[in-house]
CSV table of C-alpha atoms in Angstrom, one decimal:
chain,number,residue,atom,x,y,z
A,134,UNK,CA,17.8,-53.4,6.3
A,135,UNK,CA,14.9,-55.7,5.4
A,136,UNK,CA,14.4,-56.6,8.5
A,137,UNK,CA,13.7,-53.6,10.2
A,138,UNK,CA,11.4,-52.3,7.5
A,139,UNK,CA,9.6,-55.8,8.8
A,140,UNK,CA,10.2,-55.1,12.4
A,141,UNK,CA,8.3,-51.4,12.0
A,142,UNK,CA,5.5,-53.1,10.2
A,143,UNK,CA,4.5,-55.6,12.9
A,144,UNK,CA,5.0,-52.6,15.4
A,145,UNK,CA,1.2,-51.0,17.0
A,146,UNK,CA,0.1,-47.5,15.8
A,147,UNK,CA,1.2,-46.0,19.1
A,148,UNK,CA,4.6,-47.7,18.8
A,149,UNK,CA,5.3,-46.0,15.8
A,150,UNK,CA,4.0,-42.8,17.0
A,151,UNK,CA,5.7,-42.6,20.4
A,152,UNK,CA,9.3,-43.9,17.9
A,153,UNK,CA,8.4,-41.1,15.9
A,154,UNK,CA,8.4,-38.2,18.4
A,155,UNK,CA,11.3,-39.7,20.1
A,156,UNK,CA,12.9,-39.4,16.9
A,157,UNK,CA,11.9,-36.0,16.0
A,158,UNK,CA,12.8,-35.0,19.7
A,159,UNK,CA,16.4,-36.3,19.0
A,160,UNK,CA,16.7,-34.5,15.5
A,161,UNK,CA,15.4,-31.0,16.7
A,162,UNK,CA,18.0,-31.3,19.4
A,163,UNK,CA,20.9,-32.1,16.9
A,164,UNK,CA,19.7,-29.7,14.4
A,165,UNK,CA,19.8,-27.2,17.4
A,166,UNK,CA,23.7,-28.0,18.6
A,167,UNK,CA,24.7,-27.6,14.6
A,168,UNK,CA,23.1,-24.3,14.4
A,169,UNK,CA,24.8,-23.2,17.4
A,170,UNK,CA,28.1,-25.0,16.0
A,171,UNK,CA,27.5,-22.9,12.6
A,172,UNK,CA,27.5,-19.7,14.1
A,173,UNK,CA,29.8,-20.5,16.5
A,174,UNK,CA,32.5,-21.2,13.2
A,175,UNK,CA,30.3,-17.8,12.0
A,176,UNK,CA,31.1,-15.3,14.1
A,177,UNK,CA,35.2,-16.4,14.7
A,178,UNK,CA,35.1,-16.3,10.8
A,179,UNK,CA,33.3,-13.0,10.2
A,180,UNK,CA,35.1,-11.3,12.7
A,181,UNK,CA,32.8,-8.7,13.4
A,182,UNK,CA,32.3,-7.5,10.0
A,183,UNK,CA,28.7,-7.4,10.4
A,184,UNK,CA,28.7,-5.4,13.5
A,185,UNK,CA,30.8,-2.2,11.3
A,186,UNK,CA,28.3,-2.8,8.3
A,187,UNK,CA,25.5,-2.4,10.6
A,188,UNK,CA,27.3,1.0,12.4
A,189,UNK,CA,28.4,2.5,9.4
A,190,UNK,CA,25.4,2.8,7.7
A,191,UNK,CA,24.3,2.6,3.7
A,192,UNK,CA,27.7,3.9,2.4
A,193,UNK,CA,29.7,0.7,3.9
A,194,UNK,CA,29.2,-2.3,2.4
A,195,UNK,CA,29.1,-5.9,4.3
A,196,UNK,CA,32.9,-6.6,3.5
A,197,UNK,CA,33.3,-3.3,5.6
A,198,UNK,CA,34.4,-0.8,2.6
A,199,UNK,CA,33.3,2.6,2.4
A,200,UNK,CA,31.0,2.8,-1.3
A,201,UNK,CA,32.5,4.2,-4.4
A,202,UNK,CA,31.1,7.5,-4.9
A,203,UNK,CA,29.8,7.8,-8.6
A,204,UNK,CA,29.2,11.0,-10.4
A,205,UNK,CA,25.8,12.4,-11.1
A,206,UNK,CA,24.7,12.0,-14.5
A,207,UNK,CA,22.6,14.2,-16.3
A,208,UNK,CA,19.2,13.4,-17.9
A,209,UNK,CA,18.6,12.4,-21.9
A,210,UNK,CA,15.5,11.5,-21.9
A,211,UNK,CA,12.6,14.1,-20.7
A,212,UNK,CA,8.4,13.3,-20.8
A,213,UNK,CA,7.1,16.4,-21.8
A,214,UNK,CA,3.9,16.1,-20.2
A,215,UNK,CA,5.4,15.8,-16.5
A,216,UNK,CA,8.9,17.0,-16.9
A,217,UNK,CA,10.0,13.7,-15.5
A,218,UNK,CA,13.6,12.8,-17.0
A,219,UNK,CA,15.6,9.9,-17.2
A,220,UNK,CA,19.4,9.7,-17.9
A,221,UNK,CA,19.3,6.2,-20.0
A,222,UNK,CA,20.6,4.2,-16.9
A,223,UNK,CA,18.8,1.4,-15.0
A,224,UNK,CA,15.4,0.4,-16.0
A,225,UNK,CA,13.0,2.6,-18.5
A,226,UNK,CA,10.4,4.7,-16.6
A,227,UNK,CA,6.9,4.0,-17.4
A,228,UNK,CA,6.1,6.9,-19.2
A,229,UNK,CA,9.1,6.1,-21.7
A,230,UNK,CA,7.6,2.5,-22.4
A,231,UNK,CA,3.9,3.5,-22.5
A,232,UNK,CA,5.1,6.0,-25.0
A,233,UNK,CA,7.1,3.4,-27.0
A,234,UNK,CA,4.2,0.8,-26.8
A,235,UNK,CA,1.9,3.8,-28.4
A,236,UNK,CA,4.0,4.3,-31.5
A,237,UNK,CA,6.7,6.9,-30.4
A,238,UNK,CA,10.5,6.6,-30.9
A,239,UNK,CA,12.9,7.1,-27.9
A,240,UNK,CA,14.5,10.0,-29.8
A,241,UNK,CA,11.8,11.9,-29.4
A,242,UNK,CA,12.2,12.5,-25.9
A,243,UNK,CA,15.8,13.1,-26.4
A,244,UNK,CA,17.3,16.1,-24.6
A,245,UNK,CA,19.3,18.4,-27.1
A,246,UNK,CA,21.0,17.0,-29.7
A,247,UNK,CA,24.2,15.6,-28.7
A,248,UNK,CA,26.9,15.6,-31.9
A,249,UNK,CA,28.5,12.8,-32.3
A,250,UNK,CA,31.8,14.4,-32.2
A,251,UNK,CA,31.1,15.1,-28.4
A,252,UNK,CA,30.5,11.8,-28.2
A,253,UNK,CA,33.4,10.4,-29.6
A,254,UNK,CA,36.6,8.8,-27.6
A,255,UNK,CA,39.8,9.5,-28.0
């Protein structure tokens, strides 16, 4: 190994420069057959999944199956400047953490009072 870290010293600038473009020539044009390889290996193992997901729209997923349909579910939380609700799911809104930030407790916003004998499982 030493000595062709010794023979690429003692080489001229252009020497190394025209090595390192046949070089780069010779990677881009392997890199290029293993890409085509990949996909190749790809598409025999995906066969055709993508195509349905693609047809069938947002209610099928990549693997091909049609989306679970999940109930609505109603609001809990209301601003009562806007009338802009929020069920308690997913991220807070805005409003709701401005409104915390300022002092206010979530219950505040709460919509009716829910018993806790509704809530209750069996």
């Amino acid at each position: 190994m030493s000595t062709k870290k010794l023979e690429l010293e003692a080489m001229s600038l252009d020497d190394l420069w025209s090595l390192h473009e046949e070089i780069s020539g010779i990677l881009s044009d392997r890199i290029k057959a293993e890409k085509q390889e990949l996909e190749k290996r790809l598409a025999v193992l995906g066969g055709g999944m993508a195509v349905l997901a693609e047809a069938g729209g947002p209610g099928v997923s990549p693997t091909g199956k049609q989306r679970r349909k999940y109930p609505r579910v109603l609001p809990k939380y209301r601003n009562p400047q806007t009338s802009e609700t929020w069920s308690g799911r997913g991220k807070r809104p805005r409003w709701l953490v401005a409104a915390m930030k300022s002092g206010r407790r979530i219950e505040e916003f709460r919509i009716g009072a829910a018993t806790p004998k509704l809530r209750q499982r069996a």
